[in-house]
XYZ file of C-alpha atoms in Angstrom:
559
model
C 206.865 90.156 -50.192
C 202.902 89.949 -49.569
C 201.573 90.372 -46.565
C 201.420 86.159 -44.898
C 204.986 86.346 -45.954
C 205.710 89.278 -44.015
C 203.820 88.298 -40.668
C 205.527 84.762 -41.356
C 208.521 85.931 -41.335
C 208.156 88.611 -38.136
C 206.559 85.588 -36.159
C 209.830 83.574 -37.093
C 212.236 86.022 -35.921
C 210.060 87.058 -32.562
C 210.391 82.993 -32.160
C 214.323 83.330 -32.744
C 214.311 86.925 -30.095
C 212.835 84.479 -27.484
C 214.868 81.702 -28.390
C 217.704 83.890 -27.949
C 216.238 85.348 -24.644
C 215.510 81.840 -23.286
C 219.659 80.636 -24.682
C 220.744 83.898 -22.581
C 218.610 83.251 -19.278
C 219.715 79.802 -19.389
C 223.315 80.629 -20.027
C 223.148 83.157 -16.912
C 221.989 80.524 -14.416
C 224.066 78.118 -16.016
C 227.016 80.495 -14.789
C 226.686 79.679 -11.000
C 226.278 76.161 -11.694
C 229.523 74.132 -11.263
C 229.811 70.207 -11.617
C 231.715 68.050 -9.074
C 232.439 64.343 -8.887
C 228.759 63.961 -6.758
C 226.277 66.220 -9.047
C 225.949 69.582 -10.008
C 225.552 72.266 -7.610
C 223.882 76.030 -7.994
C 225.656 79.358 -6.037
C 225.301 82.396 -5.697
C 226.624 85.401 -7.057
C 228.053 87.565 -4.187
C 228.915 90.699 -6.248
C 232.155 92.041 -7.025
C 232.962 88.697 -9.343
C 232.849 86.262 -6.539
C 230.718 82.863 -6.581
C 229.906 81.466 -3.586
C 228.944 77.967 -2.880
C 228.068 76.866 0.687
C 226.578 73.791 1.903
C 228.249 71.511 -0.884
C 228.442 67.710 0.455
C 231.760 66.132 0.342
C 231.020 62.789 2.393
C 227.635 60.833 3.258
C 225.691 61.241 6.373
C 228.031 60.103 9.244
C 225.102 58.773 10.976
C 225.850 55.848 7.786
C 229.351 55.473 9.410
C 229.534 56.443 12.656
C 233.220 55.519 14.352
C 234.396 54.654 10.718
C 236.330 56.315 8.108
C 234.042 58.272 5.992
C 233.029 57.636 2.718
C 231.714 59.879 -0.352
C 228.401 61.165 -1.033
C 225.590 59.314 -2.817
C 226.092 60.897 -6.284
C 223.003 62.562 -7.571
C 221.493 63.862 -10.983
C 219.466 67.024 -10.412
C 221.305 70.260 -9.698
C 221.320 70.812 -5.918
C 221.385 74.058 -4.273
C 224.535 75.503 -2.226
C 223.260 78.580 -0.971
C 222.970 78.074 2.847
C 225.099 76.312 5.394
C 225.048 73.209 5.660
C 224.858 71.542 9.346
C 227.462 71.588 11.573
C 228.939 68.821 13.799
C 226.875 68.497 16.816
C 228.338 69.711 19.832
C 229.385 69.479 22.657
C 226.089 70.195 25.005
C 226.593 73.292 27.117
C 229.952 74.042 26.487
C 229.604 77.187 24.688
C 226.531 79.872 25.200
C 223.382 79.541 22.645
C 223.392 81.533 19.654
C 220.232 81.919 19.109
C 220.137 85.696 19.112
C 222.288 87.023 16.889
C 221.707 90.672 17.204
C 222.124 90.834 20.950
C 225.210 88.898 20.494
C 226.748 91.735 18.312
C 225.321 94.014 20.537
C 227.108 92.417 24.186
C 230.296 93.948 25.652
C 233.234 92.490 26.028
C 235.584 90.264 23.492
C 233.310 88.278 21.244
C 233.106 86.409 17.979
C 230.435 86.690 15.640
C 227.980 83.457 16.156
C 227.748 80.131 14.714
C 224.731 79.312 12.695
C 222.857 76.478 11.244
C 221.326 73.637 12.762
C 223.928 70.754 14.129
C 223.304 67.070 12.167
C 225.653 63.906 12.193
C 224.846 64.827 8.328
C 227.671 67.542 8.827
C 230.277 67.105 6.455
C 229.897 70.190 4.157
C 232.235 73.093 2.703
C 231.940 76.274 1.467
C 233.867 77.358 -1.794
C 234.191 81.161 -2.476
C 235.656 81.698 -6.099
C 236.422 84.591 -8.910
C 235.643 82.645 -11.523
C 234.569 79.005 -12.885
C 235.765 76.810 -15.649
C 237.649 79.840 -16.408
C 241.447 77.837 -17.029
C 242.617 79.789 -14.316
C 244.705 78.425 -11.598
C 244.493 80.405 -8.915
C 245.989 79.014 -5.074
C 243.662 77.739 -3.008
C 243.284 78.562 0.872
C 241.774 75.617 2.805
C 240.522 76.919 6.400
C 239.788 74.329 9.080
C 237.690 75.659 12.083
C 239.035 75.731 16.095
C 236.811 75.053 19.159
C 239.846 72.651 20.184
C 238.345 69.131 18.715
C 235.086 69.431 20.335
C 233.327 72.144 19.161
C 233.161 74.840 16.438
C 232.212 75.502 12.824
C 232.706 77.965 9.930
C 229.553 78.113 9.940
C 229.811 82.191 10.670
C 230.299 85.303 9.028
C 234.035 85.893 10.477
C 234.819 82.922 8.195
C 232.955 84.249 4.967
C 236.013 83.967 2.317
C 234.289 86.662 -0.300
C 236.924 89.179 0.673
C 239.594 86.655 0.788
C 238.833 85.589 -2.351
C 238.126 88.885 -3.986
C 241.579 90.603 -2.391
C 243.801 87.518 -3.321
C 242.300 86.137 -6.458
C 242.579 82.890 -4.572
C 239.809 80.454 -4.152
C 238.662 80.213 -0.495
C 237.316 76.544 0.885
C 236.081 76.374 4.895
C 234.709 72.844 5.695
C 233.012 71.472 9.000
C 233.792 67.728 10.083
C 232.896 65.320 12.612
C 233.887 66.219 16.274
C 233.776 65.157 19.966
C 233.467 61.304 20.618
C 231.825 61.553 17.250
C 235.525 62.345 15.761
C 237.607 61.054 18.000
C 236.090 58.181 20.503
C 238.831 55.937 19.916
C 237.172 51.758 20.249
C 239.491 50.318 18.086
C 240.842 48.249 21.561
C 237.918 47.753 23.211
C 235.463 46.699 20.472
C 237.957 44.495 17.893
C 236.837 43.270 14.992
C 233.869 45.454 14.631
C 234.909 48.115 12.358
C 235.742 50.813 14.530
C 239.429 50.479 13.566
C 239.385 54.640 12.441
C 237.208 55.856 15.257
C 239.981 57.741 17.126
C 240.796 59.826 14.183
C 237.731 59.332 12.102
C 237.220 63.586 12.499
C 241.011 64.268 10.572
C 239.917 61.578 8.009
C 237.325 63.520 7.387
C 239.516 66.335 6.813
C 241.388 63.915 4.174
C 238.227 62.926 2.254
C 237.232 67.196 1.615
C 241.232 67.480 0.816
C 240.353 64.880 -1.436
C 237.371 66.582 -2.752
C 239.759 69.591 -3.441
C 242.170 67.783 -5.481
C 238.987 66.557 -7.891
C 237.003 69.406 -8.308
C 238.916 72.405 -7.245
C 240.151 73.044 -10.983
C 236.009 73.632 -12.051
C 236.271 76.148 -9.169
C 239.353 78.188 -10.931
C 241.613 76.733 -8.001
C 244.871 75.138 -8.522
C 244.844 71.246 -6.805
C 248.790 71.690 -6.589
C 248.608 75.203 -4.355
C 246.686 73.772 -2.005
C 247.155 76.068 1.568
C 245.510 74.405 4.600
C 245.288 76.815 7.749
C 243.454 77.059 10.889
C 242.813 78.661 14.022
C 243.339 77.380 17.502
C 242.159 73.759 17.638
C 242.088 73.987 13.462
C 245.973 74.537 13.692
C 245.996 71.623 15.452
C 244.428 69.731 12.694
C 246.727 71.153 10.606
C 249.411 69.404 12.160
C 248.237 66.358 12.670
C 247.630 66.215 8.750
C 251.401 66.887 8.643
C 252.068 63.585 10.265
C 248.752 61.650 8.405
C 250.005 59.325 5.226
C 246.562 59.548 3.870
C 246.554 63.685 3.770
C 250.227 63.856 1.876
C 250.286 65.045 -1.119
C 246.412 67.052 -0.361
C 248.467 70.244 0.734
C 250.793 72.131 -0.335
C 251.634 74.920 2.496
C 250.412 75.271 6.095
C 249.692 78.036 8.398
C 248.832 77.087 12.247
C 247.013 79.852 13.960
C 247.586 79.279 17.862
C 247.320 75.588 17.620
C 249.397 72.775 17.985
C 250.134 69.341 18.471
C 253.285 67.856 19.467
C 251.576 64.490 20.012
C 248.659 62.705 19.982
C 246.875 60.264 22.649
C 248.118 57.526 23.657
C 246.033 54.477 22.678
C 245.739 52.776 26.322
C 244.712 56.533 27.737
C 242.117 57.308 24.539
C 240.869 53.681 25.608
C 240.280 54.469 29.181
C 238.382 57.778 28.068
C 235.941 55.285 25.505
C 235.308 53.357 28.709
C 233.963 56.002 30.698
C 231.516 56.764 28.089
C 230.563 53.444 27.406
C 229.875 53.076 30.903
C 227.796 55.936 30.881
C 225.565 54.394 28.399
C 225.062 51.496 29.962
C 227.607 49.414 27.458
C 229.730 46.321 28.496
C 232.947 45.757 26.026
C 232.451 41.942 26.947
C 229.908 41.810 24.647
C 231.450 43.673 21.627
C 229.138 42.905 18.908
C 226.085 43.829 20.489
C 227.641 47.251 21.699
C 228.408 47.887 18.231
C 225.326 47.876 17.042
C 223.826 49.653 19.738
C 226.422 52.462 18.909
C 226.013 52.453 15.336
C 221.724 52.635 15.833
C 221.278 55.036 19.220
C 219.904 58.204 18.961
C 222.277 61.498 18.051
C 221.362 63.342 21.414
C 222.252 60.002 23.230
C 225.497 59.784 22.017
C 226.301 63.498 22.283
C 224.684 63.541 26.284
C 228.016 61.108 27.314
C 230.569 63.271 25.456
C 231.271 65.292 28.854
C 232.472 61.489 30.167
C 234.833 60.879 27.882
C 237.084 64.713 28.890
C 239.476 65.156 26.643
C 239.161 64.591 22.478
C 241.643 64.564 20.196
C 243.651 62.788 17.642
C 244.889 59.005 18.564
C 248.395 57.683 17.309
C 246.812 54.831 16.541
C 249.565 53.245 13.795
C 247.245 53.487 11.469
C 246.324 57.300 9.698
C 248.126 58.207 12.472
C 251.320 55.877 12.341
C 253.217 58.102 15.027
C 253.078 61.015 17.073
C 252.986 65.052 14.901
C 255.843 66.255 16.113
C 257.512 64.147 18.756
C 260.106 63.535 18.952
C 261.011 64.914 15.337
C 259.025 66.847 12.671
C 256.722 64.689 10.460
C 259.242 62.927 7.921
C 256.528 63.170 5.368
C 255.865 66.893 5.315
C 259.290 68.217 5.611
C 258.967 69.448 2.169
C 255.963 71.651 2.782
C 256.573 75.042 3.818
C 255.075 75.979 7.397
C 254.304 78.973 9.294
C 253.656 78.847 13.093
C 252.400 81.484 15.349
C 250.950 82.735 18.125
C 249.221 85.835 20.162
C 250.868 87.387 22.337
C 248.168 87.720 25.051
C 246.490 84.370 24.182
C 244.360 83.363 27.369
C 243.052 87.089 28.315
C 240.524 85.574 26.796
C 241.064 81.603 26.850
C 241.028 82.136 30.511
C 239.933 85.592 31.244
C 237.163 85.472 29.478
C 235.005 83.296 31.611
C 237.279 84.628 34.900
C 236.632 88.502 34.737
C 237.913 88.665 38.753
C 241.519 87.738 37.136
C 242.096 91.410 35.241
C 241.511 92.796 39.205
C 244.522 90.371 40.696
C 246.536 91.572 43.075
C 249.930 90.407 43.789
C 248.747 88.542 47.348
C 246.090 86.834 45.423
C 248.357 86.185 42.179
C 249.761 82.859 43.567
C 246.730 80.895 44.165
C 245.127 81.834 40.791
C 248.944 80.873 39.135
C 247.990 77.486 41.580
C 244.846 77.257 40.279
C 245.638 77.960 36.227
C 248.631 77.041 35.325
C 249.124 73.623 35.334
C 251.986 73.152 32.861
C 254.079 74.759 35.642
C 254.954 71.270 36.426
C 255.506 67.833 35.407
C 256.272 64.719 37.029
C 259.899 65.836 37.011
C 259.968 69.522 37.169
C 257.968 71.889 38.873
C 258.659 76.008 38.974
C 257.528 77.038 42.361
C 255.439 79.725 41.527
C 256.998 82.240 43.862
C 260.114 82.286 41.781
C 257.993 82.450 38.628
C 256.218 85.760 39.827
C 259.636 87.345 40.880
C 261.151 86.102 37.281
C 258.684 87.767 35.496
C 258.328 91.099 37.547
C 262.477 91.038 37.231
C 261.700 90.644 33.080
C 258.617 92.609 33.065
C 258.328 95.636 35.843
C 256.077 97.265 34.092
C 253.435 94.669 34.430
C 250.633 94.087 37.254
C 249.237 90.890 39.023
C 247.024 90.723 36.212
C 249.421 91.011 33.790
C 251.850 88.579 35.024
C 249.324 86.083 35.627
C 248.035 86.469 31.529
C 252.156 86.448 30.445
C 252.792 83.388 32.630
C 249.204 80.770 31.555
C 250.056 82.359 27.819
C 253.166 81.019 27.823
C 253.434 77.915 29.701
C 250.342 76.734 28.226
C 249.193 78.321 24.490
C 253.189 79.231 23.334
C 255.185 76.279 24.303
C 253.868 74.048 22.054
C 254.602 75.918 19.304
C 258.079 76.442 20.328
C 259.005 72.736 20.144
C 257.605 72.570 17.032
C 259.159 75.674 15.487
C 262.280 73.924 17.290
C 261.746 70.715 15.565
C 261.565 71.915 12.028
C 264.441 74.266 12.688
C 266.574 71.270 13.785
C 265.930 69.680 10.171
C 268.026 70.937 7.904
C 265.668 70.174 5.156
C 262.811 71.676 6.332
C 264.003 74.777 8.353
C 264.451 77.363 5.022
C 260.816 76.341 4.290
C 259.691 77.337 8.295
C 258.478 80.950 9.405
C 257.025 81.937 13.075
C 255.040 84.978 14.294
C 253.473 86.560 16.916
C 250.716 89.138 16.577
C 251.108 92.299 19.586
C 248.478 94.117 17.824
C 246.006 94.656 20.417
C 242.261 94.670 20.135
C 240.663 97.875 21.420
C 237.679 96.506 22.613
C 236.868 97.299 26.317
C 239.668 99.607 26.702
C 242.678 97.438 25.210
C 242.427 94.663 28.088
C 242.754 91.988 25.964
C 245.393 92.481 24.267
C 246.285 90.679 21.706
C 243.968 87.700 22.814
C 243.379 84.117 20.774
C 241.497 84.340 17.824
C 242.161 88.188 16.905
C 244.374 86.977 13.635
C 241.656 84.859 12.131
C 238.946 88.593 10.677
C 242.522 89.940 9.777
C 243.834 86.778 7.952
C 239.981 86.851 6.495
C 239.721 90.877 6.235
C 236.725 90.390 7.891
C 236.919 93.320 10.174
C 233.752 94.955 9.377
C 231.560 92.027 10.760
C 233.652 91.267 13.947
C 233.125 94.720 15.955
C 233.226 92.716 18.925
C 236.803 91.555 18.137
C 238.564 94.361 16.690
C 236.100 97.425 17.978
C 233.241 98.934 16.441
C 234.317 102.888 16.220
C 235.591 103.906 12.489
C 238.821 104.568 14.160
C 238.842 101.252 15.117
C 237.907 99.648 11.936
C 240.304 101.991 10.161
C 242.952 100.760 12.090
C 242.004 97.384 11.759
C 241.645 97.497 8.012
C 245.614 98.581 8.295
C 246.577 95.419 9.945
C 244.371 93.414 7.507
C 246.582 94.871 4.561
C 249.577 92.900 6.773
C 248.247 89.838 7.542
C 245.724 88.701 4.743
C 248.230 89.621 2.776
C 250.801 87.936 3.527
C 248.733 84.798 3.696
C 247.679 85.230 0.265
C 251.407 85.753 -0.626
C 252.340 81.997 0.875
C 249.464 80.453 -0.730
C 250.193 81.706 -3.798
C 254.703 81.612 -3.505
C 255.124 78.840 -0.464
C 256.966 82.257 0.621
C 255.282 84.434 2.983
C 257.429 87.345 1.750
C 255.250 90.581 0.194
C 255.309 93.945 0.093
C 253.542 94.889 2.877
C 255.182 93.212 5.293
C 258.938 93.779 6.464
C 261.646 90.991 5.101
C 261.073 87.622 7.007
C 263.795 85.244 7.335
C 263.400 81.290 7.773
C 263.098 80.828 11.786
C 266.497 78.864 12.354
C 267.996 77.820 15.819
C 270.805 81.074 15.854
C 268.053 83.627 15.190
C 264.822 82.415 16.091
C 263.917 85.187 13.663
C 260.192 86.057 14.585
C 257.339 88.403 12.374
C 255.815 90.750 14.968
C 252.375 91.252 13.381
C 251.808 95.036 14.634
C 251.869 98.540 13.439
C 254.254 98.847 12.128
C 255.466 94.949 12.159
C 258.649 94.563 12.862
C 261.439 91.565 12.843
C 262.467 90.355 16.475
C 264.905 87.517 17.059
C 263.921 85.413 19.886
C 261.069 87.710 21.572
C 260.474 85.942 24.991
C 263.988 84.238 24.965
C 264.505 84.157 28.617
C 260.260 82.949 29.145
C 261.845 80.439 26.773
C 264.889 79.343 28.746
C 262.657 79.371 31.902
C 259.847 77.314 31.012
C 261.623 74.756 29.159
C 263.044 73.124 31.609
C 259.621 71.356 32.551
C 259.151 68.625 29.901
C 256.025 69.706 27.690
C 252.962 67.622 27.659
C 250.304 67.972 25.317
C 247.281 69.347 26.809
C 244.649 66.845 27.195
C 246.719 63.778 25.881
């Protein structure tokens, strides 16, 4: 071989090393790239296996159909980044503190989540997908988390709902989404405004819900997720969501298994009362109904911070039985017919409003027992009905006859916990438990684990399951405390709970290892997981609170 031949042929195969170097680059960014029904979208590797993909758009701008059902994306040909939040629903204004500081928030005593982040947009509906592996033929459950904040407010926008360690302890594919909220979700117009296409508006936020369920079914498989182990769960005003789905035609068959975190719904507003509530807001901006087509498209073309100035007129959001998505009311006066099939789990905290209530009301953890009545007076509405009222004298002396151990304080936290944030769930559990064919597939819990922060006065307060279910611990110091005692003991509940939530994604059974044996809930036994170290099985805790408070018909807060 002469020399051209030689410097030929070395120039060839330094052209096939770059080649090669170029093929391998591309086929390493190609990696984080995943195609959906829209586009392509890039992530990002999070370490430890796990892609994560935040921001990805599942429906178009709402602002495009505001009051309405939404509708899918604008599909688009470049590859789009998904590597920050995307908006969240805009708020409600002043009803929770600004976030702007998110070191001093860590920083602040007292019970606290992590914050919210990113901006807030009518452009909000977005999820996040967390995932061991792509287009790997694997079909691994996936664990749908829907945000509380009741229907008005909220997002996953936030490190306690970062599903890396979810995904990476389960091998399950984690999805959080955000959704329309507020009178943006909910202002139901359908009566007032006929005709002009606001026919979804009072449950235009759950249909939302449906389209990124949707979403799931047709793209969770290039995500390594399964579209038939599809777990929905949520927290607080997210378990409501989850059952309302229960009850929506348009979300069965999406899901698969459900988990309600502290949130139910036994029904939903009435149309003639979600009507009244649109009026007040329309008044507010200036709208008569007599002229319906020119309201409508003043609605559908005034300003975001317009619309989202009147949302304190309105009250009360929430979903509408509106015969339509939402034909009839969740779980009144039976289960959902349509979801008896899907295996449930229901629970609560034992110390729910220490902070739902206490945490704005710091004077209540100093009660004494002569000022205990007038803050029972003044908190604990669902005391009575139109019926049935419990005079709150005898309801103190029942509980200090149950409980003598407990204070003023402690009474007044047992009593607004369960009157208010339990009995909902009760009827439900109740419900299921009556129907013979969905009571094996029904399981209920309560969580006594307390929270050490400040001393252990919280107890075991609302929203202390969700960094357990997550095993997000190490980021929520102001939930679970932020000694290594603390987080040890923390990580040991973590091993309960997350687990067993992986375990009924993945079986429909909630039964695992590191949990004790947990039978069905049935009407006998009201057999009951006490999340706690150690857990522990308990038929019927808070039997005779039960007995008590039932006798004042229930009414669904805010409907």
């Amino acid at each position: 071989m002469n020399r051209r031949e030689v410097l030929v042929g070395g120039a060839m195969l330094g052209a096939v090393g770059l080649l090669d170097r170029s093929a391998l680059a591309a086929k390493a960014k190609n990696v984080l790239v995943a195609k959906t029904t829209a586009g392509r979208v890039r992530g990002r590797d999070e370490g430890e296996g796990i892609v994560c993909f935040k921001g990805i758009s599942y429906g178009l701008d709402t602002a495009q159909t505001r009051f309405a059902a939404p509708k899918p994306p604008v599909p688009w040909d470049d590859v789009r980044d998904a590597l920050e939040w995307g908006p969240r629903a805009p708020q409600v204004p002043g009803a929770r503190p600004r976030r702007a500081d998110a070191a001093a928030i860590a920083e602040r005593p007292g019970y606290h989540l992590p914050p919210d982040e990113g901006p807030e947009s009518e452009d909000c509906l977005h999820l996040n997908v967390w995932t061991p592996g792509l287009r790997d033929g694997k079909k691994r459950p996936v664990m749908f988390y829907i945000h509380g904040g009741a229907y008005s407010n909220g997002t996953v926008n936030a490190a306690l709902y970062d599903g890396a360690r979810l995904a990476k302890r389960g091998d399950v594919v984690v999805v959080t989404v955000n959704h329309r909220l507020n009178l943006f979700g909910y202002l139901y117009l359908a009566q007032l405004l006929p005709g002009q296409g606001f026919e979804d508006s009072g449950n235009a936020g759950q249909l939302d819900l449906v389209l990124a369920l949707q979403w799931v079914r047709d793209n969770i498989v290039e995500f390594g997720g399964d579209p038939s182990r599809v777990m929905i769960f949520g927290q607080s005003g997210g378990g409501a969501k989850c059952a309302t789905l229960m009850a929506q035609p348009p979300a069965h068959g999406l899901f698969h298994r459900v988990i309600s975190m502290s949130g139910q719904q036994v029904t939903g507003a009435q149309p003639e009362h979600a009507s009244e509530r649109a009026k007040a807001v329309l008044k507010v901006l200036g709208l008569d109904t007599s002229t319906s087509e020119a309201v409508a498209k003043v609605l559908r073309t005034v300003p975001t911070a317009t619309l989202q100035a009147a949302t304190h007129s309105g009250g009360y959001y929430g979903p509408v039985t509106d015969g339509r998505s939402l034909p009839v009311d969740p779980f009144s006066p039976t289960d959902p017919k349509i979801s008896v099939d899907v295996p449930m789990i229901m629970g609560n905290m034992h110390d729910e409003t220490r902070v739902l209530i206490g945490g704005s009301q710091p004077a209540l953890f100093s009660l004494t027992w002569e000022t205990l009545p007038g803050a029972l007076e003044k908190n604990a509405p669902y005391l009575k009905s139109d019926t049935v009222s419990l005079p709150v004298p005898e309801v103190i002396a029942k509980y200090r006859e149950w409980h003598p151990e407990y204070s003023a304080s402690d009474v007044f936290f047992a009593v607004t916990t369960d009157s208010r944030s339990w009995r909902g769930q009760v009827i439900e559990a109740e419900q299921r438990a009556a129907d013979p064919a969905a009571q094996p597939r029904t399981w209920v819990y309560q969580l006594n684990w307390k929270s050490p922060v400040e001393g252990g006065r919280f107890g075991a307060p609302h929203t202390l399951d969700i960094p357990l279910a997550f095993d997000n611990v190490a980021v929520s110091p102001g939930m679970v405390g932020s000694s290594d005692a603390d987080k040890a003991q923390a990580q040991q509940m973590v091993e309960i709970v997350s687990e067993t939530y992986i375990a009924f994604a993945r079986n429909g059974n909630p039964n695992n290892p590191h949990a004790p044996q947990w039978p069905a809930y049935d009407l006998s036994q009201r057999a009951t997981m006490i999340f706690d170290l150690p857990s522990r099985i308990e038929d019927d805790p808070r039997g005779k609170e039960r007995r008590y408070l039932g006798q004042v018909p229930y009414v669904q807060p805010g409907t």
